[in-house]
């Protein structure tokens, strides 16, 4: 039996609901190529054992992912990833865009920028290219 | 469920058992010491025979009674007081402590029925208490019979001390005291309040009901001429009522009888009357018969059974009340 | 199927109504946060559902059966004072509670106790810390294999580690068996992350009842100029006002008028809004 390949980290002080955190982390794992089609998401019980969240919330988040067509619940077996969100552009350490960003980040550090500076720059540029409506 | 009650009341039950063991040891020791004293003072025959009939050294009986009566009375008092102690220390805290500490909630939120919970607690507390009571009662009785007519038994079965510790009476009192304590415990929900109120109510009820039993057993009636010697006063009977009847068989009132008796004590000349003259005077002045209603010693067991019925019946009522309150308790 | 239904339930203690006219339904499988200030009637409500207190008015049902002075076999109750036999060891207590139940799993109790770090099986219950006693009480509640768990302030005396352990145990039971849970707390933050349904009680009355996400979606917080309040349409729950600015909590708000900022409330501010409104209704003099 294949066990879950990812683990959710629930941050209780983030202000983001558990439900949203699960959805976001699942999607991120798919984007980064950590989850491939056919992989099983951790069962509600496994998530609960690891994070002490409400299993109903986990199942609700999975239902939302299913509604978006990303996963599929198979009765008695679990919830499986059906779609890939990763592409050559995002998956793996050697993806070209990642390499470029990594190079930029290295220059920022050598230039004496601290984490807050980098985050501010990154979000400002991101918001220029991706207006608010698209992010929702 | 029984195991639960047994485990929770274990300390109490061990104390009870300890009381029985220590009591048995003390009584056995006292009894053998006492028998030695009887033998050494050559009083052995006075145990079964009346003091005036047995041959004993001068003053030996008196010396023995001075030495032992108090100890024997304490033994009797223990049996008389034990029901109250059972009520105060076992009956009253039984439910009051649970309600006070809120532990009844644990049992009330499991599938066991409240009545079954109550009954198991009652049985586990009551049965050992009664066993200890009956055990000690027999031990004291065994000790008292070794003293025989030298001891408190010479006063007959019906004195408060002798009657209250014999036969089934102590069991009746213990049932009542226990049920009273348990009932006050569920009503007050306070251990200390239930203990004090229980003790007070038990003592009051015991005194208030002590005369009742005599009236519930059919008494025997004796009618004799005033000159006859009667021995109801000496054979251990319980004399309930005495008085004089006139020639028609009607009761002569106490005051009138008193006046007539007084009148017969002197002759018409004013000199004190002789015994014969006095006895002859009585029928002539209208006191034809003397009567007594009494319960003979041989019927004492009936009195004990009635006693048990009264106190046991009250105990059942109180336990029913306890169950009713517990079923409604939140 | 509903796990628990209250129909116009009220409970009067002498002259004071602890709970009045409460009607709600808890659907099966929900994890319900029963929240409200101290003395709001949470404990009374749970004790009525457990058959310990009889309602003065109305009726409570668990799994369709009226609660009549007796706990439903599928319901387990954790009392606020934990009510355990303190002179027994944990092992003896487990046996004792098992003996008081028709359906019982000692294995389940031991499984749960095994997950809890701070509980020594051979220690007297009275010597355990308050937190460990709570954990033992929860393990015993699960030994009845309940379909509905009524927990009165389950987290109040737990340290963060024990709190996490305990929630994990309860939530695992929900994951494995679909158990319905009703947990009370006067601290919303205790329950926020683990509950999906809210039942807010104040002054003995139900103030909010529903799935948390739905309740939140139904409400809006509007911030705008005080002078322009008449432009806002919807059911006003509560408002806070400064000299120039109004912050309004609305239910079923109409489209936001121009000049007003509109956000979805978080659960904390929603609860605060309802509690403020309930206070104001009780003492209108203090209303500003």
XYZ file of C-alpha atoms in Angstrom:
754
model
C 0.000 0.000 0.000
C 1.293 3.358 -1.001
C 1.474 5.778 1.910
C 0.906 9.489 1.567
C 3.866 11.194 -0.003
C 3.354 14.602 1.495
C 2.600 15.947 4.951
C 0.571 19.053 5.710
C 1.953 21.645 8.093
C -0.863 23.547 9.738
C 0.103 26.962 11.099
C -2.508 27.933 13.668
C -1.325 31.512 13.990
C -1.258 32.323 10.297
C -4.855 33.570 10.238
C -5.470 31.365 7.189
C -8.058 28.681 7.849
C -6.978 25.049 8.074
C -9.170 24.333 5.092
C -7.331 26.894 2.926
C -3.913 25.799 4.151
C -4.603 22.206 3.106
C -5.790 23.249 -0.337
C -2.843 25.586 -0.845
C -0.263 23.081 0.332
C -1.724 20.306 -1.825
C -1.672 22.537 -4.873
C 1.831 23.727 -4.126
C 3.031 20.148 -3.837
C 1.468 19.431 -7.218
C 3.094 22.470 -8.760
C 6.488 21.608 -7.387
C 6.183 18.098 -8.724
C 6.082 16.492 -5.271
C 2.665 15.037 -6.123
C 2.137 13.252 -9.408
C -1.037 11.833 -10.903
C -1.748 8.508 -9.157
C -0.258 9.573 -5.835
C -2.484 9.173 -2.833
C -3.117 12.158 -0.609
C -2.695 11.402 3.086
C -5.929 10.031 4.557
C -7.913 12.206 6.930
C -6.760 9.999 9.790
C -3.102 10.390 8.829
C -3.499 14.170 8.690
C -5.273 14.186 12.041
C -2.596 12.042 13.656
C 0.070 14.397 12.398
C -1.605 17.744 12.992
C -4.641 17.320 15.323
C -6.989 19.112 12.944
C -10.620 18.269 12.342
C -10.847 15.399 9.812
C -14.068 16.911 8.447
C -12.010 19.929 7.392
C -9.482 17.713 5.625
C -12.258 15.895 3.779
C -13.881 19.205 2.892
C -10.602 20.490 1.459
C -10.242 17.275 -0.554
C -13.779 17.712 -1.858
C -12.835 21.200 -3.018
C -9.752 19.820 -4.784
C -11.982 17.172 -6.342
C -14.429 19.862 -7.490
C -11.516 21.619 -9.167
C -10.713 18.368 -10.952
C -7.305 17.915 -9.358
C -7.962 14.776 -7.331
C -10.385 11.880 -7.250
C -11.803 10.040 -4.247
C -11.835 6.275 -4.697
C -14.178 4.585 -2.297
C -12.355 2.687 0.398
C -8.949 3.447 -1.073
C -8.364 7.129 -0.512
C -8.011 10.305 -2.498
C -5.709 10.235 -5.508
C -4.114 12.957 -7.592
C -5.463 12.912 -11.149
C -3.891 15.980 -12.684
C -0.438 17.380 -12.854
C 0.139 21.033 -12.073
C 3.856 20.796 -12.465
C 5.519 21.699 -15.697
C 9.057 21.842 -16.922
C 8.955 25.454 -15.766
C 8.293 24.726 -12.106
C 9.256 21.129 -11.336
C 12.724 20.115 -10.325
C 15.749 22.054 -9.145
C 17.047 22.540 -12.663
C 13.963 24.229 -14.164
C 15.203 27.308 -16.088
C 12.934 29.855 -14.362
C 13.942 28.522 -10.989
C 17.603 28.791 -11.969
C 17.067 32.434 -12.958
C 15.267 33.243 -9.709
C 17.984 31.477 -7.782
C 20.637 33.578 -9.514
C 18.661 36.770 -8.752
C 18.288 35.769 -5.099
C 22.021 35.129 -4.846
C 22.765 38.621 -6.185
C 20.245 40.146 -3.747
C 22.002 38.493 -0.837
C 25.425 39.515 -1.975
C 23.977 43.031 -2.391
C 23.134 43.049 1.338
C 19.357 42.720 1.090
C 17.609 41.133 4.080
C 14.658 38.723 3.882
C 12.066 41.503 4.283
C 13.624 43.461 1.415
C 13.554 40.432 -0.844
C 9.934 39.625 0.085
C 8.855 43.221 -0.512
C 10.566 43.351 -3.890
C 9.178 39.986 -4.893
C 5.572 40.847 -3.972
C 5.750 44.257 -5.593
C 6.960 42.805 -8.889
C 4.508 39.898 -8.648
C 1.576 42.282 -8.129
C 2.644 44.316 -11.175
C 2.524 41.265 -13.390
C -0.389 39.458 -11.768
C -3.186 41.917 -10.860
C -5.297 41.139 -7.776
C -8.236 39.532 -9.651
C -6.046 36.834 -11.138
C -4.574 35.847 -7.775
C -7.907 35.025 -6.108
C -21.109 -3.171 39.657
C -20.681 -4.981 42.952
C -16.939 -4.907 42.416
C -17.070 -1.125 41.965
C -18.960 -0.645 45.217
C -16.731 -3.099 47.027
C -13.566 -1.392 45.762
C -14.816 2.077 46.672
C -15.996 1.073 50.144
C -13.056 -1.227 50.808
C -11.389 0.933 53.453
C -14.645 1.204 55.365
C -15.263 -2.525 55.175
C -11.773 -3.303 56.398
C -12.375 -0.986 59.356
C -15.587 -2.846 60.118
C -13.840 -6.189 59.935
C -11.117 -4.822 62.209
C -13.774 -3.750 64.698
C -15.208 -7.246 64.710
C -11.833 -8.903 65.214
C -10.723 -6.502 67.946
C -14.170 -6.702 69.589
C -14.073 -10.487 69.568
C -10.588 -10.506 71.110
C -11.483 -8.015 73.831
C -14.730 -9.762 74.725
C -13.153 -13.213 74.807
C -10.419 -11.897 77.085
C -12.872 -10.111 79.396
C -15.083 -13.160 79.541
C -12.328 -15.529 80.528
C -11.018 -13.063 83.129
C -14.534 -12.761 84.491
C -15.024 -16.526 84.678
C -11.749 -16.782 86.603
C -13.055 -14.143 89.019
C -16.322 -16.038 89.469
C -14.504 -19.294 90.134
C -11.989 -17.805 92.512
C -14.739 -16.101 94.534
C -16.716 -19.360 94.619
C -19.685 -17.731 92.923
C -20.168 -20.339 90.181
C -23.521 -21.458 91.513
C -24.851 -17.890 91.674
C -24.608 -17.663 87.871
C -27.620 -19.928 87.467
C -29.363 -19.611 90.811
C -30.886 -16.564 92.409
C -28.488 -14.803 94.729
C -30.465 -15.639 97.849
C -30.507 -19.373 96.945
C -26.881 -19.898 96.083
C -24.322 -20.376 98.781
C -21.538 -17.893 98.413
C -18.976 -16.358 100.716
C -20.180 -13.185 102.392
C -19.764 -10.083 100.282
C -18.285 -12.014 97.350
C -21.290 -11.361 95.118
C -21.318 -7.678 95.975
C -17.597 -7.365 95.324
C -17.988 -9.133 91.990
C -20.821 -6.882 90.904
C -18.904 -3.781 91.892
C -16.005 -4.947 89.799
C -17.913 -6.162 86.737
C -21.299 -4.431 86.377
C -19.880 -1.307 84.763
C -17.819 -3.317 82.286
C -20.803 -5.467 81.375
C -22.967 -2.365 80.987
C -20.391 -0.842 78.642
C -20.541 -4.004 76.553
C -24.309 -3.636 76.386
C -24.061 0.052 75.559
C -21.753 -0.733 72.641
C -24.403 -2.974 71.090
C -27.082 -0.401 71.864
C -25.002 2.373 70.284
C -23.711 0.427 67.299
C -26.843 0.997 65.135
C -26.429 4.755 65.599
C -22.760 4.497 64.611
C -23.680 2.459 61.527
C -26.186 5.145 60.565
C -23.787 8.018 61.138
C -20.560 6.623 59.708
C -21.828 4.252 57.014
C -25.387 5.255 56.075
C -25.030 9.035 56.026
C -21.849 9.359 53.947
C -22.864 6.613 51.498
C -24.547 8.923 48.982
C -23.871 12.314 50.585
C -20.145 12.064 49.880
C -20.745 11.175 46.222
C -23.185 14.035 45.782
C -20.915 16.436 47.631
C -17.867 15.551 45.534
C -19.850 15.192 42.318
C -18.636 11.639 41.698
C -22.225 10.439 41.281
C -22.046 12.049 37.825
C -19.592 9.358 36.722
C -22.043 6.566 37.534
C -25.071 8.504 36.286
C -23.513 8.950 32.840
C -22.748 5.262 32.300
C -25.280 2.698 31.224
C -25.883 1.295 34.723
C -29.310 2.235 36.079
C -29.363 4.589 39.040
C -31.427 2.140 41.062
C -28.961 -0.660 40.462
C -26.084 1.605 41.399
C -27.914 2.536 44.577
C -28.772 -1.049 45.491
C -25.226 -2.267 44.977
C -23.859 0.492 47.181
C -26.489 -0.250 49.825
C -25.808 -3.972 49.827
C -22.048 -3.596 49.994
C -22.343 -1.161 52.898
C -25.216 -2.738 54.785
C -24.512 -6.471 54.704
C -21.035 -6.269 56.299
C -22.340 -3.730 58.848
C -25.083 -6.125 59.890
C -22.681 -9.049 60.029
C -20.390 -7.095 62.342
C -23.345 -5.959 64.438
C -24.780 -9.458 64.792
C -21.339 -10.876 65.487
C -20.640 -8.406 68.268
C -24.168 -8.838 69.594
C -23.615 -12.586 69.937
C -20.232 -12.062 71.537
C -21.645 -9.654 74.131
C -24.562 -12.005 74.750
C -22.083 -14.869 75.246
C -20.206 -12.757 77.745
C -23.392 -11.682 79.562
C -24.610 -15.259 79.879
C -21.321 -16.179 81.557
C -22.246 -13.685 84.288
C -25.839 -14.958 84.343
C -27.885 -13.658 87.257
C -24.781 -12.041 88.722
C -24.794 -9.660 85.764
C -27.310 -7.288 84.161
C -29.474 -10.231 83.074
C -30.922 -10.425 86.596
C -33.033 -7.351 85.758
C -35.074 -9.301 83.202
C -35.409 -9.093 79.451
C -37.387 -5.908 79.342
C -35.102 -3.232 80.722
C -33.969 -0.771 78.068
C -30.399 -2.068 78.101
C -31.345 -5.740 78.036
C -34.173 -5.521 75.539
C -32.372 -3.285 73.025
C -29.470 -5.668 72.566
C -31.323 -8.944 72.270
C -32.808 -10.958 69.430
C -33.583 -9.029 66.189
C -34.020 -5.598 67.788
C -30.458 -4.339 67.097
C -30.820 -5.347 63.437
C -34.065 -3.352 63.225
C -32.431 -0.284 64.782
C -29.389 -0.599 62.518
C -31.550 -0.871 59.380
C -33.458 2.209 60.463
C -30.378 4.249 61.392
C -28.646 3.286 58.149
C -31.641 4.123 55.957
C -32.202 7.368 57.852
C -28.575 8.384 57.275
C -28.733 7.439 53.599
C -31.983 9.345 53.100
C -30.760 12.488 54.856
C -27.582 12.195 52.786
C -29.375 12.352 49.446
C -31.665 15.113 50.659
C -28.991 17.339 52.194
C -26.158 16.385 49.779
C -23.796 17.245 52.656
C -21.913 14.535 54.520
C -21.519 16.390 57.785
C -25.105 17.649 57.816
C -26.404 14.159 57.103
C -24.258 12.671 59.877
C -25.372 15.124 62.566
C -29.016 15.278 61.515
C -29.027 11.488 61.187
C -27.733 10.991 64.707
C -30.226 13.462 66.174
C -33.189 12.067 64.274
C -32.239 8.497 65.169
C -32.006 9.193 68.892
C -35.309 11.082 68.880
C -37.091 8.372 66.883
C -35.660 5.607 69.057
C -37.005 7.270 72.235
C -40.317 8.264 70.689
C -40.990 4.758 69.386
C -39.682 2.815 72.387
C -43.117 2.566 74.067
C -44.964 1.687 70.903
C -43.881 -1.912 70.772
C -45.481 -2.761 74.167
C -48.897 -1.761 72.893
C -48.684 -3.832 69.739
C -48.267 -7.211 71.418
C -51.401 -8.728 73.039
C -50.831 -8.590 76.776
C -51.925 -11.240 79.252
C -54.343 -10.290 82.024
C -54.355 -11.540 85.544
C -57.243 -10.959 87.990
C -56.822 -12.124 91.552
C -58.175 -11.283 94.926
C -56.110 -8.546 96.539
C -54.885 -11.006 99.122
C -53.157 -13.265 96.579
C -49.430 -13.172 96.181
C -48.448 -12.627 92.557
C -45.057 -13.088 91.049
C -45.356 -11.044 87.840
C -42.907 -8.620 89.383
C -40.324 -11.293 89.999
C -40.514 -13.606 86.992
C -39.149 -11.119 84.494
C -42.475 -10.133 82.954
C -43.121 -6.712 81.551
C -45.949 -5.270 83.673
C -47.868 -2.741 81.630
C -50.724 -1.793 83.921
C -52.131 -2.698 87.353
C -55.187 -1.594 89.303
C -58.271 -2.578 91.304
C -61.720 -3.698 90.211
C -64.953 -3.379 92.185
C -67.475 -6.167 92.801
C -69.109 -5.533 89.439
C -65.755 -5.910 87.710
C -65.495 -2.193 86.922
C -62.173 -0.410 87.102
C -61.707 1.643 90.250
C -60.029 4.920 89.458
C -56.471 5.384 90.668
C -57.340 8.229 93.053
C -60.271 6.388 94.559
C -58.299 3.166 94.937
C -55.502 5.143 96.558
C -57.890 6.732 99.040
C -59.511 3.379 99.894
C -56.139 1.716 100.364
C -55.114 4.509 102.665
C -58.352 4.151 104.606
C -57.878 0.404 105.095
C -54.428 0.920 106.510
C -56.001 2.041 109.784
C -58.871 0.538 111.775
C -62.077 2.384 112.582
C -60.473 3.276 115.912
C -57.591 4.984 114.189
C -54.854 2.461 115.064
C -52.786 0.894 112.298
C -54.519 -2.093 110.833
C -53.053 -5.576 110.948
C -52.099 -7.307 107.660
C -55.168 -9.595 107.918
C -57.433 -6.704 108.796
C -56.062 -4.686 105.882
C -56.599 -7.492 103.371
C -60.109 -8.146 104.740
C -60.912 -4.447 104.550
C -60.168 -4.160 100.835
C -63.081 -6.249 99.388
C -65.419 -4.693 101.925
C -64.565 -1.175 100.798
C -65.072 -2.117 97.113
C -61.631 -3.211 95.963
C -62.717 -6.790 95.198
C -60.063 -7.706 92.680
C -56.518 -6.705 91.763
C -55.544 -7.017 88.114
C -52.391 -6.726 86.056
C -51.806 -6.760 82.328
C -48.342 -7.995 81.471
C -46.225 -9.580 78.835
C -44.495 -12.690 80.150
C -40.807 -13.198 79.581
C -41.601 -16.083 77.274
C -43.239 -13.677 74.826
C -40.261 -11.346 74.599
C -39.464 -12.688 71.132
C -42.804 -11.327 69.886
C -41.833 -7.896 71.115
C -38.514 -8.154 69.314
C -40.219 -9.153 66.073
C -42.647 -6.242 66.364
C -39.671 -3.980 67.071
C -37.978 -5.226 63.905
C -41.196 -4.756 61.948
C -41.554 -1.133 63.101
C -37.960 -0.054 62.516
C -37.453 -2.272 59.473
C -40.662 -0.904 57.944
C -39.515 2.657 58.519
C -36.146 1.738 56.990
C -37.848 0.412 53.850
C -39.869 3.617 53.531
C -36.722 5.709 53.907
C -34.859 3.625 51.335
C -37.752 4.002 48.903
C -37.552 7.746 49.531
C -33.801 7.642 48.927
C -34.316 5.870 45.608
C -36.966 8.388 44.623
C -34.738 11.382 45.410
C -31.752 9.792 43.629
C -33.790 9.177 40.495
C -34.688 12.840 40.396
C -31.261 14.088 41.434
C -29.270 16.049 38.902
C -30.080 11.853 11.160
C -29.354 14.379 13.847
C -27.170 13.476 16.784
C -28.878 15.931 19.097
C -31.964 18.120 18.867
C -33.187 20.748 21.287
C -36.761 21.991 21.041
C -37.572 25.111 23.053
C -35.434 23.830 25.916
C -35.342 25.877 29.100
C -33.954 25.232 32.562
C -34.793 27.300 35.611
C -32.861 27.119 38.874
C -35.164 28.635 41.479
C -35.662 32.096 40.016
C -32.866 32.204 37.445
C -33.182 30.795 33.952
C -29.863 29.137 33.071
C -31.106 28.159 29.610
C -34.190 29.464 27.893
C -36.027 28.655 24.718
C -33.067 26.951 23.049
C -33.784 25.241 19.755
C -31.093 23.781 17.561
C -30.033 20.588 15.856
C -26.576 19.036 15.700
C -26.184 17.002 12.505
C -24.307 13.733 12.819
C -20.578 13.864 12.170
C -20.121 17.524 13.093
C -17.526 18.839 15.484
C -19.412 21.549 17.303
C -17.917 24.417 19.270
C -20.342 25.301 22.062
C -19.073 28.728 23.007
C -20.245 31.523 25.214
C -19.089 33.499 28.237
C -18.931 31.923 31.701
C -22.418 31.333 33.053
C -24.018 31.434 29.618
C -25.691 28.055 30.104
C -23.242 25.802 28.243
C -22.784 23.350 31.096
C -26.491 23.200 31.850
C -27.210 22.433 28.205
C -24.637 19.630 28.097
C -25.811 18.205 31.422
C -29.373 18.173 30.127
C -28.223 16.308 27.017
C -26.443 13.786 29.261
C -29.597 13.163 31.302
C -28.200 14.700 34.485
C -30.526 17.694 34.533
C -34.170 17.660 33.511
C -35.302 20.585 31.359
C -37.959 22.816 32.920
C -39.480 23.377 29.493
C -39.066 21.817 26.069
C -37.342 18.587 25.107
C -33.893 17.317 24.218
C -33.345 14.312 22.023
C -30.172 12.378 21.300
C -30.310 10.166 18.205
C -34.058 10.678 18.084
C -34.752 9.442 21.618
C -35.915 11.910 24.284
C -33.388 12.254 27.077
C -35.362 11.287 30.155
C -33.049 11.291 33.146
C -30.823 8.754 31.451
C -27.891 9.059 29.098
C -28.354 7.543 25.629
C -26.194 4.419 25.180
C -24.434 6.053 22.212
C -23.557 9.221 24.111
C -20.546 9.873 26.355
C -20.223 12.837 28.667
C -17.154 14.535 30.115
C -18.191 16.539 33.180
C -16.567 19.857 33.876
C -15.329 18.658 37.269
C -14.246 15.365 35.593
C -15.983 13.387 38.391
C -13.586 10.465 38.785
C -13.048 8.152 41.749
C -9.856 9.687 43.053
C -8.879 6.888 45.428
C -8.700 4.311 42.635
C -5.746 3.754 40.335
C -6.193 4.475 36.642
C -6.331 0.744 35.962
C -8.934 0.139 38.671
C -10.967 3.107 37.505
C -10.991 1.709 33.971
C -12.272 -1.575 35.327
C -14.859 0.221 37.476
C -16.268 2.303 34.634
C -16.211 -0.773 32.400
C -18.300 -2.606 34.986
C -20.874 0.166 34.825
C -21.387 -0.206 31.071
C -23.075 -2.742 28.843
C -21.001 -1.835 25.813
C -17.391 -1.258 26.698
C -13.934 -1.559 25.211
C -11.031 -1.698 27.631
C -8.765 -1.988 24.581
C -10.007 1.352 23.322
C -9.319 3.004 26.685
C -5.838 1.523 26.832
C -5.148 2.487 23.244
C -6.061 6.083 24.046
C -4.145 6.134 27.331
C -1.155 4.728 25.460
C -1.134 7.811 23.250
C -1.093 10.121 26.231
C 2.330 10.704 27.690
C 1.495 11.858 31.204
C -0.719 9.071 32.524
C 0.664 6.308 34.734
C -1.740 3.353 34.863
C -0.890 2.447 38.418
C -1.062 5.942 39.873
C -4.013 6.890 42.036
C -6.315 9.143 40.053
C -6.176 11.721 42.850
C -2.406 12.079 42.480
C -2.550 12.883 38.760
C -2.365 16.453 37.504
C -5.631 18.108 36.512
C -4.655 17.743 32.869
C -3.886 14.042 33.193
C -7.235 13.517 34.958
C -9.001 15.183 32.056
C -7.190 12.877 29.659
C -8.153 9.815 31.692
C -11.772 11.016 31.732
C -11.729 11.430 27.946
C -10.221 7.964 27.494
C -13.008 6.545 29.678
C -15.616 8.463 27.679
C -14.245 6.842 24.503
C -14.385 3.403 26.147
C -18.171 3.560 25.775
C -17.610 3.631 21.989
C -19.885 6.664 21.642
C -21.375 8.158 18.520
C -21.806 11.490 20.267
C -19.212 12.953 22.625
C -20.346 15.724 24.929
C -17.269 17.430 26.353
C -17.656 20.183 28.930
C -14.561 22.421 28.810
C -12.294 19.566 27.670
C -9.244 21.762 27.132
C -9.483 24.121 30.085
C -6.800 22.498 32.239
C -4.460 21.134 29.581
C -0.985 22.440 28.827
C -0.197 22.974 25.119
C 1.342 19.530 24.663
C -1.507 17.730 26.426
C -3.998 19.862 24.516
C -2.488 18.760 21.224
C -2.406 15.098 22.319
C -5.997 15.240 23.459
C -7.340 16.936 20.359
C -5.468 14.377 18.276
C -7.195 11.562 20.167
C -10.639 13.119 19.756
C -10.124 14.021 16.109
C -8.796 10.545 15.317
C -12.000 9.147 16.753
C -13.935 11.501 14.473
C -11.845 10.361 11.479
C -12.238 6.664 12.286
C -15.844 6.493 13.396
C -17.509 9.699 12.225
C -18.196 10.561 15.863
C -20.184 13.715 16.516
C -18.484 15.967 19.052
C -19.904 18.870 21.032
C -17.157 20.716 22.919
C -17.761 23.679 25.143
C -15.315 26.415 25.947
C -15.462 29.996 27.026
C -12.386 30.537 24.849
C -13.201 30.462 21.177
C -9.504 30.254 20.287
C -9.395 26.808 21.939
C -11.862 25.389 19.467
C -11.481 27.527 16.374
C -9.148 25.178 14.517
C -10.860 21.900 15.262
C -14.543 22.699 14.937
C -16.657 22.970 11.834
C -19.898 24.031 13.475
C -20.604 26.760 15.997
C -23.271 27.068 18.648
C -22.907 30.399 20.408
C -24.853 30.755 23.644
C -25.253 33.837 25.755
C -27.636 34.536 28.585
C -29.148 31.087 28.114
C -30.137 31.702 24.516
C -28.766 30.511 21.176
C -27.123 33.454 19.418
C -25.482 31.732 16.449
C -25.977 28.191 15.188
C -24.508 26.825 11.975
C -21.531 25.597 9.980
C -18.666 27.987 10.595
C -17.878 28.581 6.904
C -21.546 29.170 6.096
C -22.055 31.458 9.068
C -19.011 33.478 8.069
C -20.135 33.682 4.434
C -23.520 34.946 5.583
C -22.051 37.919 7.420
C -20.192 41.035 6.315
C -18.260 43.668 8.188
C -18.770 47.110 6.694
C -16.621 50.077 7.628
C -17.746 53.545 6.577
C -18.711 57.069 7.602
C -21.053 57.414 10.576
C -23.204 59.987 8.759
C -23.906 57.600 5.918
C -25.175 54.595 7.920
C -28.666 54.751 6.425
C -27.253 53.704 3.032
C -26.411 50.246 4.404
C -29.102 47.574 4.055
C -29.258 44.167 5.786
C -29.815 42.817 9.287
C -27.636 44.801 11.637
C -26.188 42.606 14.379
C -23.971 45.079 16.152
C -22.047 48.230 15.547
C -19.106 50.083 17.017
C -18.817 53.763 16.283
C -16.179 56.417 16.642
C -16.740 60.092 15.924
C -16.547 59.607 12.187
C -16.396 55.906 11.461
C -18.893 53.059 11.908
C -17.961 49.382 11.930
C -21.080 47.327 11.314
C -21.598 43.582 11.551
C -24.404 42.617 9.185
C -26.208 39.433 8.333
C -27.487 38.937 4.777
C -26.059 42.292 3.711
C -27.309 43.925 0.519
C -24.676 45.103 -1.996
C -22.172 47.427 -0.378
C -22.902 51.133 -0.888
C -20.181 53.395 -2.269
C -17.775 54.753 0.311
C -17.945 51.635 2.506
C -15.257 48.965 2.851
C -16.560 45.417 2.904
C -14.842 42.362 4.393
C -15.878 38.903 5.528
C -15.586 38.793 9.326
C -13.318 36.318 11.037
C -14.970 34.068 13.604
C -13.603 36.005 16.580
C -15.061 39.331 15.492
C -18.345 37.698 14.553
C -18.658 36.125 18.005
C -17.678 39.391 19.667
C -20.322 41.215 17.642
C -23.064 38.842 18.713
C -21.994 38.897 22.350
C -21.935 42.700 22.330
C -25.425 42.754 20.855
C -26.653 40.303 23.499
C -25.173 42.454 26.292
C -26.826 45.536 24.872
C -30.207 43.841 24.768
C -29.829 42.916 28.434
C -28.748 46.356 29.633
C -29.934 48.903 27.063
C -28.825 51.741 29.334
C -25.203 51.019 28.534
C -25.837 51.132 24.824
C -23.937 53.826 23.029
